[in-house]
Short mmCIF file of C-alpha atoms in Angstrom, two decimals:
data_model
loop_
_atom_site.label_atom_id
_atom_site.label_comp_id
_atom_site.label_asym_id
_atom_site.label_seq_id
_atom_site.Cartn_x
_atom_site.Cartn_y
_atom_site.Cartn_z
CA MET C 47 0.00 0.00 0.00
CA ARG C 48 1.42 3.41 -0.98
CA VAL C 49 1.28 6.10 1.70
CA TYR C 50 0.94 9.86 1.37
CA ASN C 51 4.56 10.95 1.67
CA PHE C 52 4.95 14.51 2.98
CA SER C 53 8.76 14.30 3.07
CA ALA C 54 10.70 17.49 2.30
CA GLY C 55 13.14 15.47 0.21
CA PRO C 56 13.78 13.03 -1.25
CA ALA C 57 10.10 13.51 -1.88
CA ASN C 58 7.20 11.70 -3.49
CA LEU C 59 7.11 11.22 -7.27
CA PRO C 60 4.04 10.94 -9.50
CA LEU C 61 2.80 7.33 -9.40
CA GLU C 62 2.44 7.39 -13.19
CA VAL C 63 6.15 8.23 -13.50
CA LEU C 64 7.20 5.42 -11.14
CA GLU C 65 5.04 2.92 -13.01
CA LYS C 66 6.50 3.94 -16.38
CA ALA C 67 10.04 3.68 -14.98
CA GLN C 68 9.14 0.25 -13.55
CA LYS C 69 7.88 -0.88 -16.96
CA GLU C 70 11.04 0.33 -18.71
CA LEU C 71 13.45 -0.64 -15.93
CA VAL C 72 14.81 -3.84 -17.47
CA ASP C 73 14.46 -2.93 -21.15
CA TYR C 74 14.29 0.73 -22.23
CA GLY C 75 12.66 1.14 -25.65
CA GLN C 76 14.32 -1.32 -28.02
CA ALA C 77 17.71 -1.01 -26.30
CA GLY C 78 17.58 -4.42 -24.60
CA MET C 79 19.02 -2.89 -21.42
CA SER C 80 18.14 -0.54 -18.59
CA VAL C 81 18.88 3.18 -18.71
CA MET C 82 21.08 2.46 -15.66
CA GLU C 83 23.26 0.22 -17.83
CA MET C 84 23.53 2.17 -21.07
CA SER C 85 26.47 4.35 -22.11
CA HIS C 86 25.89 8.05 -21.60
CA ARG C 87 27.43 8.45 -25.08
CA SER C 88 24.84 6.16 -26.70
CA ALA C 89 22.20 7.48 -29.10
CA ASP C 90 19.45 6.29 -26.72
CA PHE C 91 20.77 8.27 -23.77
CA LYS C 92 21.62 11.35 -25.82
CA GLU C 93 17.98 11.40 -26.91
CA ILE C 94 16.83 11.18 -23.25
CA MET C 95 19.13 14.10 -22.37
CA GLU C 96 17.98 16.26 -25.29
CA ASP C 97 14.30 15.51 -24.60
CA ALA C 98 14.75 16.42 -20.93
CA LYS C 99 16.35 19.77 -21.82
CA ALA C 100 13.76 20.59 -24.47
CA LEU C 101 10.87 19.80 -22.13
CA LEU C 102 12.33 21.86 -19.28
CA ARG C 103 12.95 24.77 -21.66
CA LYS C 104 9.30 24.58 -22.77
CA LEU C 105 7.87 24.17 -19.25
CA MET C 106 9.80 27.13 -17.80
CA ASN C 107 9.82 29.24 -20.98
CA ILE C 108 13.64 29.43 -20.82
CA PRO C 109 15.07 31.84 -23.42
CA ASP C 110 17.70 30.71 -25.95
CA ASN C 111 20.46 32.72 -24.25
CA TYR C 112 20.28 30.48 -21.17
CA LYS C 113 22.01 27.11 -20.93
CA ILE C 114 20.50 24.14 -19.09
CA LEU C 115 23.06 22.01 -17.28
CA PHE C 116 22.50 18.70 -15.49
CA LEU C 117 25.19 18.52 -12.82
CA GLN C 118 25.95 16.62 -9.60
CA GLY C 119 26.74 17.62 -6.02
CA GLY C 120 23.31 19.00 -5.13
CA ALA C 121 22.52 22.62 -4.36
CA SER C 122 25.31 22.44 -1.77
CA LEU C 123 27.97 22.32 -4.50
CA GLN C 124 26.32 25.30 -6.21
CA PHE C 125 26.98 27.33 -3.04
CA ALA C 126 30.66 27.07 -4.04
CA MET C 127 30.37 27.03 -7.84
CA VAL C 128 28.41 30.29 -8.01
CA PRO C 129 31.06 32.53 -6.35
CA LEU C 130 33.92 30.71 -8.11
CA ASN C 131 32.36 31.36 -11.53
CA LEU C 132 30.84 34.80 -10.99
CA LYS C 133 33.76 36.43 -9.15
CA LYS C 134 34.66 39.67 -10.93
CA ASN C 135 34.71 42.52 -8.42
CA GLY C 136 35.08 40.16 -5.47
CA LYS C 137 31.87 40.97 -3.61
CA ALA C 138 28.32 39.71 -3.44
CA ASP C 139 25.01 40.59 -1.77
CA PHE C 140 22.98 38.00 0.12
CA ILE C 141 19.57 37.91 1.77
CA ASN C 142 19.60 35.54 4.73
CA THR C 143 16.31 33.67 5.07
CA GLY C 144 17.42 30.44 6.72
CA ALA C 145 19.73 27.45 7.01
CA TRP C 146 20.39 27.10 3.29
CA SER C 147 21.07 30.82 2.85
CA LYS C 148 23.56 30.58 5.72
CA LYS C 149 25.34 27.67 4.07
CA ALA C 150 25.54 29.57 0.78
CA ILE C 151 26.89 32.63 2.62
CA LYS C 152 29.55 30.51 4.34
CA GLU C 153 30.81 29.12 1.02
CA SER C 154 30.84 32.53 -0.70
CA LYS C 155 32.83 34.03 2.18
CA LYS C 156 35.70 31.72 1.21
CA VAL C 157 35.89 33.44 -2.18
CA LEU C 158 34.28 36.89 -1.89
CA ASP C 159 33.43 39.74 0.45
CA VAL C 160 29.85 38.99 1.44
CA ASN C 161 27.35 41.74 2.23
CA VAL C 162 24.20 40.44 3.98
CA ILE C 163 21.73 43.18 3.05
CA ALA C 164 18.76 41.72 4.99
CA SER C 165 17.97 38.87 7.34
CA SER C 166 14.93 37.35 9.04
CA GLU C 167 16.95 35.53 11.69
CA ASP C 168 15.57 37.83 14.40
CA LYS C 169 12.20 36.02 14.19
CA THR C 170 13.46 32.48 13.45
CA PHE C 171 13.19 33.07 9.69
CA SER C 172 9.38 33.26 9.85
CA TYR C 173 9.15 35.99 7.19
CA ILE C 174 10.90 37.35 4.08
CA PRO C 175 12.67 40.59 5.05
CA GLU C 176 11.89 43.86 3.29
CA ILE C 177 14.83 45.02 1.16
CA ASP C 178 16.35 48.47 1.49
CA GLU C 179 17.47 48.72 -2.13
CA THR C 180 19.99 51.45 -1.24
CA LYS C 181 22.01 48.68 0.47
CA LEU C 182 22.40 46.80 -2.82
CA GLN C 183 25.94 47.17 -4.19
CA LYS C 184 25.82 48.36 -7.81
CA ASP C 185 29.13 46.59 -8.49
CA ALA C 186 28.26 43.31 -6.70
CA ASP C 187 29.01 40.18 -8.70
CA PHE C 188 25.55 38.84 -7.84
CA LEU C 189 22.66 38.92 -5.36
CA HIS C 190 21.82 35.50 -3.91
CA ILE C 191 18.41 34.44 -2.59
CA THR C 192 16.82 31.17 -1.49
CA GLN C 193 13.53 31.39 -3.39
CA ASN C 194 11.64 28.97 -1.14
CA ASN C 195 12.78 28.09 2.38
CA THR C 196 12.01 24.41 2.88
CA ILE C 197 12.71 24.30 6.62
CA TYR C 198 10.77 27.41 7.67
CA GLY C 199 8.00 27.43 5.07
CA THR C 200 8.60 30.87 3.52
CA ARG C 201 8.97 32.04 -0.08
CA TYR C 202 9.63 35.14 -2.15
CA THR C 203 6.68 36.56 -4.02
CA GLN C 204 8.65 39.42 -5.60
CA LEU C 205 12.30 40.11 -6.35
CA PRO C 206 14.33 43.21 -5.50
CA ASP C 207 15.36 45.39 -8.43
CA THR C 208 19.09 44.80 -8.76
CA GLY C 209 19.67 46.68 -12.02
CA SER C 210 22.47 44.95 -13.94
CA VAL C 211 23.52 42.76 -10.99
CA PRO C 212 22.49 39.15 -11.69
CA VAL C 213 20.08 37.48 -9.26
CA VAL C 214 21.10 33.94 -8.32
CA ALA C 215 18.31 31.80 -6.85
CA ASP C 216 18.31 28.46 -5.09
CA MET C 217 14.96 27.00 -6.28
CA SER C 218 15.52 23.47 -4.97
CA SER C 219 12.12 23.21 -3.31
CA CYS C 220 9.95 25.29 -5.63
CA ILE C 221 11.20 24.81 -9.20
CA LEU C 222 8.28 24.00 -11.56
CA SER C 223 5.70 24.65 -8.81
CA GLU C 224 4.71 28.07 -10.16
CA GLU C 225 5.56 30.29 -13.11
CA PHE C 226 8.84 32.21 -12.82
CA ASP C 227 10.19 34.79 -15.27
CA VAL C 228 13.59 33.24 -15.99
CA THR C 229 14.85 36.50 -17.54
CA LYS C 230 14.85 38.10 -14.07
CA TYR C 231 17.58 35.68 -12.95
CA GLY C 232 21.20 35.18 -13.91
CA ILE C 233 21.31 31.67 -12.46
CA ILE C 234 18.61 29.34 -11.17
CA TYR C 235 19.77 26.13 -9.53
CA ALA C 236 17.85 23.26 -7.92
CA GLY C 237 18.57 19.88 -6.43
CA ALA C 238 16.08 17.53 -8.11
CA GLN C 239 14.98 15.50 -5.10
CA LYS C 240 12.05 17.68 -4.06
CA ASN C 241 10.02 18.53 -7.16
CA VAL C 242 11.79 16.92 -10.12
CA GLY C 243 13.15 13.44 -9.51
CA PRO C 244 15.45 11.30 -7.38
CA ALA C 245 18.51 12.66 -5.60
CA GLY C 246 21.63 12.78 -7.76
CA VAL C 247 21.02 15.39 -10.43
CA THR C 248 21.12 19.17 -10.00
CA ILE C 249 19.56 21.51 -12.55
CA VAL C 250 21.44 24.72 -13.36
CA ILE C 251 19.83 27.31 -15.66
CA ILE C 252 22.46 29.92 -16.44
CA ARG C 253 22.58 32.99 -18.66
CA GLU C 254 25.29 32.49 -21.27
CA ASP C 255 27.22 35.70 -20.48
CA LEU C 256 27.87 34.33 -16.96
CA ILE C 257 29.74 31.31 -18.37
CA GLY C 258 33.46 31.42 -19.08
CA ASN C 259 34.50 33.95 -16.45
CA ALA C 260 36.07 31.60 -13.89
CA ALA C 261 39.70 32.14 -12.94
CA GLU C 262 42.38 29.71 -14.18
CA SER C 263 42.74 28.43 -10.62
CA VAL C 264 39.13 27.16 -10.47
CA PRO C 265 39.11 23.33 -10.68
CA THR C 266 37.92 21.99 -14.02
CA MET C 267 34.85 20.26 -12.59
CA LEU C 268 33.76 23.44 -10.76
CA ASN C 269 33.82 25.58 -13.91
CA TYR C 270 30.43 26.06 -15.62
CA GLU C 271 32.24 26.39 -18.96
CA THR C 272 33.47 22.77 -18.65
CA HIS C 273 29.91 21.46 -18.44
CA SER C 274 28.43 23.91 -20.93
CA GLU C 275 30.97 23.00 -23.64
CA ALA C 276 30.57 19.26 -22.96
CA ASP C 277 26.75 19.47 -22.95
CA SER C 278 26.62 18.19 -19.33
CA MET C 279 28.68 15.16 -20.35
CA PHE C 280 32.23 16.11 -19.34
CA ASN C 281 32.12 13.05 -17.11
CA THR C 282 29.40 10.42 -16.69
CA PRO C 283 26.22 12.31 -15.73
CA PRO C 284 23.63 10.84 -13.32
CA THR C 285 21.89 9.08 -16.17
CA PHE C 286 19.01 7.40 -14.34
CA ALA C 287 18.15 10.55 -12.38
CA ILE C 288 18.05 12.54 -15.64
CA TYR C 289 15.80 9.89 -17.19
CA ILE C 290 13.34 10.11 -14.24
CA ALA C 291 13.43 13.91 -14.46
CA LYS C 292 12.50 13.64 -18.15
CA LEU C 293 9.52 11.43 -17.22
CA VAL C 294 8.44 14.03 -14.62
CA PHE C 295 8.73 16.79 -17.24
CA GLU C 296 6.58 14.71 -19.62
CA TRP C 297 3.99 14.20 -16.83
CA LEU C 298 3.91 17.95 -16.15
CA ASP C 299 3.62 18.80 -19.84
CA LYS C 300 0.78 16.33 -20.32
CA ASN C 301 -1.09 17.80 -17.33
CA GLY C 302 -1.15 21.40 -18.54
CA GLY C 303 2.37 22.51 -17.69
CA VAL C 304 3.49 24.82 -14.90
CA LYS C 305 0.51 27.17 -15.18
CA ALA C 306 -1.94 24.34 -14.47
CA MET C 307 0.30 22.96 -11.70
CA GLN C 308 0.50 26.37 -10.02
CA LYS C 309 -3.32 26.52 -9.87
CA VAL C 310 -3.49 23.10 -8.18
CA ASN C 311 -0.66 24.02 -5.79
CA GLU C 312 -2.41 27.25 -4.79
CA GLU C 313 -5.60 25.28 -4.08
CA LYS C 314 -3.78 22.65 -1.98
CA ALA C 315 -1.89 25.27 0.05
CA LYS C 316 -5.01 27.39 0.61
CA MET C 317 -7.01 24.41 1.88
CA LEU C 318 -4.32 23.54 4.41
CA TYR C 319 -3.58 27.10 5.58
CA ASP C 320 -7.29 27.87 5.86
CA TYR C 321 -7.78 24.91 8.18
CA ILE C 322 -4.68 25.75 10.28
CA ASP C 323 -5.85 29.38 10.64
CA SER C 324 -9.29 28.22 11.81
CA SER C 325 -7.88 25.66 14.23
CA LYS C 326 -7.70 26.15 18.00
CA MET C 327 -4.89 23.57 18.28
CA PHE C 328 -2.61 24.11 15.28
CA SER C 329 -0.89 27.31 14.19
CA ASN C 330 1.50 28.41 11.46
CA PRO C 331 4.33 30.76 12.49
CA VAL C 332 4.92 32.36 9.08
CA THR C 333 3.82 35.88 8.08
CA PRO C 334 0.82 35.11 5.81
CA LYS C 335 2.07 37.00 2.72
CA ASP C 336 5.36 35.04 2.82
CA ARG C 337 3.92 31.54 3.26
CA SER C 338 5.38 28.78 1.10
CA MET C 339 3.12 26.86 -1.26
CA MET C 340 5.41 23.84 -1.04
CA ASN C 341 6.33 23.46 2.64
CA VAL C 342 3.58 24.10 5.19
CA THR C 343 4.86 24.27 8.77
CA PHE C 344 2.59 24.00 11.82
CA VAL C 345 2.79 23.40 15.57
CA THR C 346 0.50 22.63 18.50
CA GLY C 347 2.73 24.50 20.96
CA ASN C 348 3.35 21.31 22.91
CA GLU C 349 6.31 19.09 21.95
CA ASP C 350 4.74 15.91 23.36
CA LEU C 351 1.51 16.59 21.44
CA ASP C 352 3.53 17.25 18.25
CA ALA C 353 5.28 13.89 18.65
CA LYS C 354 1.95 12.15 19.27
CA PHE C 355 0.50 13.77 16.15
CA VAL C 356 3.41 12.62 13.95
CA LYS C 357 3.19 9.06 15.29
CA GLU C 358 -0.59 8.75 14.88
CA ALA C 359 -0.49 10.37 11.43
CA LYS C 360 2.03 7.76 10.28
CA ALA C 361 -0.32 5.00 11.42
CA GLN C 362 -2.95 6.58 9.12
CA GLY C 363 -0.57 6.47 6.12
CA LEU C 364 0.37 10.15 6.44
CA CYS C 365 4.16 9.90 6.58
CA ASN C 366 7.17 12.15 7.16
CA LEU C 367 5.29 15.00 8.83
CA LYS C 368 7.94 15.69 11.47
CA GLY C 369 9.37 19.20 11.21
CA HIS C 370 13.06 19.82 10.58
CA ARG C 371 15.19 19.02 13.64
CA SER C 372 16.25 22.68 13.93
CA VAL C 373 12.69 24.00 14.38
CA GLY C 374 10.58 21.04 15.52
CA GLY C 375 6.82 20.92 15.07
CA MET C 376 5.37 19.54 11.86
CA ARG C 377 5.88 20.18 8.17
CA ALA C 378 3.78 19.00 5.26
CA SER C 379 5.70 19.21 1.99
CA ILE C 380 3.05 19.30 -0.71
CA TYR C 381 5.09 19.31 -3.90
CA ASN C 382 3.67 18.87 -7.39
CA ALA C 383 3.34 15.09 -7.02
CA MET C 384 1.23 15.33 -3.83
CA PRO C 385 -2.38 14.85 -4.98
CA LYS C 386 -5.16 17.00 -3.56
CA ALA C 387 -6.56 13.84 -1.95
CA GLY C 388 -3.44 13.61 0.22
CA VAL C 389 -3.98 17.12 1.55
CA GLU C 390 -7.67 16.41 2.13
CA LYS C 391 -6.80 13.27 4.12
CA LEU C 392 -4.25 15.22 6.18
CA ILE C 393 -6.81 17.92 7.04
CA ALA C 394 -9.39 15.28 7.98
CA PHE C 395 -6.87 13.64 10.32
CA MET C 396 -5.89 17.01 11.82
CA LYS C 397 -9.58 17.72 12.59
CA GLU C 398 -9.96 14.30 14.19
CA PHE C 399 -6.75 14.74 16.22
CA GLU C 400 -7.87 18.15 17.42
CA ALA C 401 -11.26 16.81 18.48
CA ASN C 402 -9.64 13.94 20.41
CA ASN C 403 -6.91 15.96 22.12
#
């Protein structure tokens, strides 16, 4: 029996995608072998790679002057690759909205002078800070944001105006969940294991003029130019993860694309937040205008009751609802693959739990 998996990542995948992968696992197409076994230089895999890129370009309306790279190392490696490749004047602006922002800041500090122009740490990252645009450095190499904050359940709904300074966004937990104007970003990067596919592949969408500027001292594998010139095949790419990502892109495309998915995601999030706001037991700590559509955090205010809730929910087939260890409470990650029925079942259980406790 499949459960409703509310894990923040690795997260649930569309059942249709898993079933197709299962069907093709032993023999892909007419290849007589699994995608896991085939050469990344083969015609079959090159077709998978090209289809994946073309579908992602269509789904996100990515302009021709942006390259799509399929890399490894997760978003965590991008924390280092971004400053190594974009270093020009030796300084960057950051907005600190949580644990992942802090990790990105730490890596950039090894390479650049980092200017944290705003932070929401004063209220446990429960809001997106207002930006004083006079604090933006006109000669910064980039401004970095974490578009959606998985742990705290916050997201950006508008970007600061940075002029000619490229905006770099970690979209690991919100890519493909809503429509984004790619032209407003210099680089978008995302670990796949939340909204795209299994862990192992990282998507990087990068404006072409930001490629080829790394210093000679930057290691070959950490240079975007290496991967751009080799079409993401400088070394063996994570072939199976790219294949699953392609199936997810096909599933999205077939179901109306990102616009249709955004509508469903807005409905799911509204249902859950509306119930939490009406509840006498549960509450959400996030400033309403900054609430994430993907990661809904909530608490009872009592740690023992929170633990009881998580345990009893699991028995009902509602799994991985425990909040991140740094903040506690509960978190329902309701990515694209979470059906509305899963959210409805969660709300029904929350009502029952509240009545009984």
